[in-house]
Short mmCIF file of C-alpha atoms in Angstrom, two decimals:
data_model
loop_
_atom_site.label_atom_id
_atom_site.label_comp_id
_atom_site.label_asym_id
_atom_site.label_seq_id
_atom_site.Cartn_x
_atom_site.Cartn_y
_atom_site.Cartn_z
CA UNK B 1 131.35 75.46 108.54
CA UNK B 2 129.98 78.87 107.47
CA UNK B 3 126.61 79.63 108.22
CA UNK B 4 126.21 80.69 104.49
CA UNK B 5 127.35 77.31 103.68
CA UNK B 6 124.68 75.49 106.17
CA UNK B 7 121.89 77.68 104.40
CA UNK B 8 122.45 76.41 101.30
CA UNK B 9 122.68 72.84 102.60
CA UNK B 10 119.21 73.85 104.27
CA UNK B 11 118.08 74.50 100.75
CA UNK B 12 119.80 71.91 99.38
CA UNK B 13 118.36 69.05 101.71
CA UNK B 14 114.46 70.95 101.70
CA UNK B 15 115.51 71.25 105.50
CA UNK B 16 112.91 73.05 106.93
CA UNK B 17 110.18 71.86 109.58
CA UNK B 18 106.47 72.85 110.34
CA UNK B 19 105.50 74.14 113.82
CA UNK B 20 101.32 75.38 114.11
CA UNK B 21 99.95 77.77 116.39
CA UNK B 22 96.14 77.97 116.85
CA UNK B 23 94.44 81.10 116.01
CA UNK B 24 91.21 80.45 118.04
CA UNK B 25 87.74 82.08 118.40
CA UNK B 26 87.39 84.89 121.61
CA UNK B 27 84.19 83.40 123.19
CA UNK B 28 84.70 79.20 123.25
CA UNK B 29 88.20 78.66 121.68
CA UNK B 30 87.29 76.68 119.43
CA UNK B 31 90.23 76.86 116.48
CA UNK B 32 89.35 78.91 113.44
CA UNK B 33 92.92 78.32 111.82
CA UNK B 34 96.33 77.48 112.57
CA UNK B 35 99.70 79.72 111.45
CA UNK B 36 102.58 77.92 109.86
CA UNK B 37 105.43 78.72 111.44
CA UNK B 38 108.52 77.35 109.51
CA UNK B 39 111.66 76.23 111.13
CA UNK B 40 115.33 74.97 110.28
CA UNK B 41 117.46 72.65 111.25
CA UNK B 42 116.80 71.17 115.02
CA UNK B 43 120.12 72.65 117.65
CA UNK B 44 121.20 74.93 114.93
CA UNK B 45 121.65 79.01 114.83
CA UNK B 46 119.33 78.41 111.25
CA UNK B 47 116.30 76.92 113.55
CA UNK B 48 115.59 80.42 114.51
CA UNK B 49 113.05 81.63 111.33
CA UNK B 50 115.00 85.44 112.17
CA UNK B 51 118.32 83.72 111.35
CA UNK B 52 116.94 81.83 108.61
CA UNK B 53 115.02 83.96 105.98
CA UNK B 54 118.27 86.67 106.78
CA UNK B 55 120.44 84.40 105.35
CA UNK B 56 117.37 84.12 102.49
CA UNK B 57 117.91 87.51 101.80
CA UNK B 58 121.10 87.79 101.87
CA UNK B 59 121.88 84.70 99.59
CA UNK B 60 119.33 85.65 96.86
CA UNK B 61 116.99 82.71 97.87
CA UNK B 62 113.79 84.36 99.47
CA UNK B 63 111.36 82.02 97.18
CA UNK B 64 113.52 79.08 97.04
CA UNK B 65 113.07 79.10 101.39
CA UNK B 66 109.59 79.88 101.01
CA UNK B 67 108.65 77.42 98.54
CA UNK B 68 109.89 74.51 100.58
CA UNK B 69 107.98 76.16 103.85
CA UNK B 70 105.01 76.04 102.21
CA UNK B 71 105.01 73.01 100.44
CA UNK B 72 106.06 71.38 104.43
CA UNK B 73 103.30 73.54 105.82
CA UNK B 74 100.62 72.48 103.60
CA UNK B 75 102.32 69.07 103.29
CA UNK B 76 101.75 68.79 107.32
CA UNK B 77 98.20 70.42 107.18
CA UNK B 78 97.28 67.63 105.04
CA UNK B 79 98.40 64.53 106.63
CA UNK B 80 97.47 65.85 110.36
CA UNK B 81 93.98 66.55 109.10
CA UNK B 82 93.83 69.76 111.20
CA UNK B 83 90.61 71.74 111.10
CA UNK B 84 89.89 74.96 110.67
CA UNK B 85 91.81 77.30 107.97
CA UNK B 86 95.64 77.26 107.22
CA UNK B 87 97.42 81.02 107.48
CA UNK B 88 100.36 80.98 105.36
CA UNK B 89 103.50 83.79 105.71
CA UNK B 90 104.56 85.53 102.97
CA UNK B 91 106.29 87.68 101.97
CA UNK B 92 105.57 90.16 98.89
CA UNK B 93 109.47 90.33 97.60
CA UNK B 94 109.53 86.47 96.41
CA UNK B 95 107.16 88.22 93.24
CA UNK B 96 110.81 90.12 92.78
CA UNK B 97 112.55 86.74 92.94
CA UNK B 98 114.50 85.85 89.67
CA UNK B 99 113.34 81.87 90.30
CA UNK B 100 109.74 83.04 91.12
CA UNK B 101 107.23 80.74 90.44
CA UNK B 102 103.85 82.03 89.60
CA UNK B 103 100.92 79.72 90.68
CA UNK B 104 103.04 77.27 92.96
CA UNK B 105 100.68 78.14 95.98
CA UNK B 106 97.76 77.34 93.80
CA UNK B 107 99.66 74.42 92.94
CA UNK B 108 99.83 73.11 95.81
CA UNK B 109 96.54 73.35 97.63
CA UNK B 110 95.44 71.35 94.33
CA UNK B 111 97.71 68.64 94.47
CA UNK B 112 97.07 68.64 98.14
CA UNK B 113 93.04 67.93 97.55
CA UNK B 114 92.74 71.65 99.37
CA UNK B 115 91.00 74.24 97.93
CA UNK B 116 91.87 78.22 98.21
CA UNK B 117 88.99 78.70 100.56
CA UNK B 118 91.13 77.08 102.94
CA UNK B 119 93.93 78.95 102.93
CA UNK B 120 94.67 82.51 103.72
CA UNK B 121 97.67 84.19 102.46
CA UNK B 122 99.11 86.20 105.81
CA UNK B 123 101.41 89.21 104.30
CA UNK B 124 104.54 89.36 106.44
CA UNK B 125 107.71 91.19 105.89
CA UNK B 126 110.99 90.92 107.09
CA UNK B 127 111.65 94.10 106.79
CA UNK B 128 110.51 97.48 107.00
CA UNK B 129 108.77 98.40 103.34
CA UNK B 130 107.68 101.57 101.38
CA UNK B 131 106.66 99.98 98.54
CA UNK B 132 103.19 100.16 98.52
CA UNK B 133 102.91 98.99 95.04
CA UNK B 134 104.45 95.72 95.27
CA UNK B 135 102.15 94.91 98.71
CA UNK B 136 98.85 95.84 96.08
CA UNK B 137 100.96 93.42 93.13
CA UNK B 138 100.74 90.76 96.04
CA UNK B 139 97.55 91.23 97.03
CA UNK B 140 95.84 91.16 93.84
CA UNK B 141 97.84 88.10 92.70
CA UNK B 142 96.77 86.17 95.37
CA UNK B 143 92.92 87.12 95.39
CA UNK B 144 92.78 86.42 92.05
CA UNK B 145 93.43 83.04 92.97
CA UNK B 146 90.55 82.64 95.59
CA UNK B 147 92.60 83.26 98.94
CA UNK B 148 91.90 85.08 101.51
CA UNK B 149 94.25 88.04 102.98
CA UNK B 150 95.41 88.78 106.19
CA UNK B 151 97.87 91.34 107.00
CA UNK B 152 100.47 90.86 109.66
CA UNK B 153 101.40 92.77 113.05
CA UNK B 154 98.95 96.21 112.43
CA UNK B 155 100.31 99.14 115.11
CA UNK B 156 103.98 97.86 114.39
CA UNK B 157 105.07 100.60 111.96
CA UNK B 158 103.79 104.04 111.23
CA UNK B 159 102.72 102.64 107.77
CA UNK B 160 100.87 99.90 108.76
CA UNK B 161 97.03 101.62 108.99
CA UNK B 162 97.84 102.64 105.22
CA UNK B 163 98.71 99.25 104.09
CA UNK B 164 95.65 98.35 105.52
CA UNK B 165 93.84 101.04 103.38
CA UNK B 166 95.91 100.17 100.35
CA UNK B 167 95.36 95.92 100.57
CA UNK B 168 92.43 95.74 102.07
CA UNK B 169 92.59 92.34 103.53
CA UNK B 170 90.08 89.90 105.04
CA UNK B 171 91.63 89.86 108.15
CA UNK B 172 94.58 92.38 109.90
CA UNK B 173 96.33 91.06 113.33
CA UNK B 174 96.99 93.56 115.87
CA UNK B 175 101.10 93.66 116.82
CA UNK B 176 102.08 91.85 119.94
CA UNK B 177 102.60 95.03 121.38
CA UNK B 178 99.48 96.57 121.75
CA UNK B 179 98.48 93.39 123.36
CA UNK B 180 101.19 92.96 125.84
CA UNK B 181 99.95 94.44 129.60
CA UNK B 182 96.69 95.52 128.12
CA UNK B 183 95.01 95.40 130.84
CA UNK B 184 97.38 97.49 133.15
CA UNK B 185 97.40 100.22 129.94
CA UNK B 186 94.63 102.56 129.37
CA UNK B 187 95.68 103.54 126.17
CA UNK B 188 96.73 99.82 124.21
CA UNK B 189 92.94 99.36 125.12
CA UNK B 190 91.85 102.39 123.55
CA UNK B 191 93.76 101.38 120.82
CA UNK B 192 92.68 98.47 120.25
CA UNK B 193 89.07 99.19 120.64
CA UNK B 194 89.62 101.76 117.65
CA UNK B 195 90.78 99.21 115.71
CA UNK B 196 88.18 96.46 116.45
CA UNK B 197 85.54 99.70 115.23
CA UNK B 198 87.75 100.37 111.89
CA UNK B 199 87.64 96.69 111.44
CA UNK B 200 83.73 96.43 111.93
CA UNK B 201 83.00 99.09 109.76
CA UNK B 202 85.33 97.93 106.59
CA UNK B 203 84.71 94.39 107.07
CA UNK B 204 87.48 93.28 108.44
CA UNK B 205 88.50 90.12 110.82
CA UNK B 206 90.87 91.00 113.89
CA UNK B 207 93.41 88.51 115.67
CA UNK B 208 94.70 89.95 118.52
CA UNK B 209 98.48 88.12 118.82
CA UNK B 210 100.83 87.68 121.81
CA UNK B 211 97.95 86.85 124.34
CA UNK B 212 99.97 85.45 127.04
CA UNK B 213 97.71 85.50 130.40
CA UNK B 214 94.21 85.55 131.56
CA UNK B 215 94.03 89.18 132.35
CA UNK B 216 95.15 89.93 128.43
CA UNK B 217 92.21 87.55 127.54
CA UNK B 218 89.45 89.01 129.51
CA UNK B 219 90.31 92.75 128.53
CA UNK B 220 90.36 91.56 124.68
CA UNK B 221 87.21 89.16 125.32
CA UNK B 222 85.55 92.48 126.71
CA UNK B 223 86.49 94.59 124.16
CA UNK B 224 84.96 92.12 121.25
CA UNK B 225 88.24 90.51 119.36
CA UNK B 226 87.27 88.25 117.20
CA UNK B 227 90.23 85.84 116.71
CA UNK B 228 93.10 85.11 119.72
CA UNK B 229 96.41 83.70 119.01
CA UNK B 230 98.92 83.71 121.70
CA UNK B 231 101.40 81.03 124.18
CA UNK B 232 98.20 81.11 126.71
CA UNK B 233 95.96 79.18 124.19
CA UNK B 234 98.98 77.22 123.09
CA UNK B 235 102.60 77.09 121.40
CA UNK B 236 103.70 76.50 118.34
CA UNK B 237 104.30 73.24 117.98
CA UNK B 238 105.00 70.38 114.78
CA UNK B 239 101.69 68.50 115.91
CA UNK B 240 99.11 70.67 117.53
CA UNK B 241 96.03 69.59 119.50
CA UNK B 242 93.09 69.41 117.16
CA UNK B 243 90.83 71.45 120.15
CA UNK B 244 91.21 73.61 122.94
CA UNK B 245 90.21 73.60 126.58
CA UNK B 246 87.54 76.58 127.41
CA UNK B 247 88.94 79.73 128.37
CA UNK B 248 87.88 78.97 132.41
CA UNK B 249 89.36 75.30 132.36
CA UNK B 250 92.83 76.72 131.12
CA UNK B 251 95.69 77.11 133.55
CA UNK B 252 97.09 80.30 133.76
#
């Protein structure tokens, strides 16, 4: 069986499965929000989310994979009672989508008893994008719905610090990247510490993602992060922990 075929029986069968990853506070780790991370099919080349919004793209089907990810990440949000806020991916393209749905986010959080406040809408794309126009039309369509903004993996693309002057989110997260060996690199942390200042000054939040060890943590503790998300807090998984150990009682 073609994996074009098993996509569309992904679709088909609303196949898709929630993992969370807590995006926790620098000082106490105490969770601000989780990210919904969607998955396919369980021992299956479509579990990889790479794989699986590819064959989106490919097929025509961008919003018909995102609506059922966010409807399961919501869904999952929901019945686990998990605190803090819910970060949602999303990409801007599914406003192109010929079965686009206008106001199916809002939709949800309402029939979900959630309110936008909640939520925050994290901008991702799959690919590389010029369109600066289309990031603003997704931007302003949800804002003027009451969510919150976040744009995803800042530093990753020379483009990146203008979409961040073009959207102006509520929060930007810093690529994996510039977090990776920060502490053996003199300039990630100058880097970083320019972008925790830019941040300050425009009123923006900062996650720092990818923090994988305890010498990662301290450099980003020291240089003021706000938010941490990374496999030394914890991994995604379908039902997170609903706190975290302090930063001194976690193993390294």
């Amino acid at each position: 069986m073609s994996i074009e075929h098993d996509f569309l029986r992904v679709i088909e069968q609303r196949d898709i499965r929630t993992y969370f990853q807590p995006i926790v506070t620098s000082d106490d780790h105490s969770i601000y929000a989780y990210e919904a991370l969607s998955r396919g099919p369980l021992n299956s080349t479509l579990f990889s989310p790479l794989q699986l919004f590819a064959q989106a793209k490919q097929q025509h089907k961008l919003f018909a994979l995102e609506s059922i990810c966010r409807t399961r990440a919501i869904e999952q949000y929901r019945c686990q009672q998990l605190p803090g806020k819910l970060f949602l991916n999303i990409s801007p393209e599914t406003l192109l989508q010929p079965d686009h749905q206008r106001g199916l986010t809002m939709e949800l959080v309402n029939s979900f008893d959630l309110s936008p406040e909640q939520v925050v809408i994290e901008i991702t794309e799959h690919s590389p994008t010029h369109d600066y126009e289309l990031m603003r039309r997704a931007v302003r369509h949800y804002q003027n719905e009451g969510f919150s903004i976040a744009l995803d993996d800042l530093g990753a693309g020379y483009s990146s610090l203008r979409l961040w002057s073009e959207v102006q989110p509520d929060f930007v997260k810093i690529d994996r990247y510039f977090v990776q060996d920060i502490d053996k690199d003199h300039f990630k942390r100058e880097f970083v510490s320019f972008i925790l200042g830019l941040a300050r000054s425009v009123g923006s939040t900062v996650i720092a993602e990818g923090v994988e060890n305890n010498e990662e943590y301290a450099i980003l503790q020291e240089l003021g992060a706000d938010l941490l998300q990374g496999y030394y807090f914890a991994k995604p998984c379908p039902q997170p922990a609903h706190s975290l150990a302090r930063a001194t009682d976690i193993a390294v």
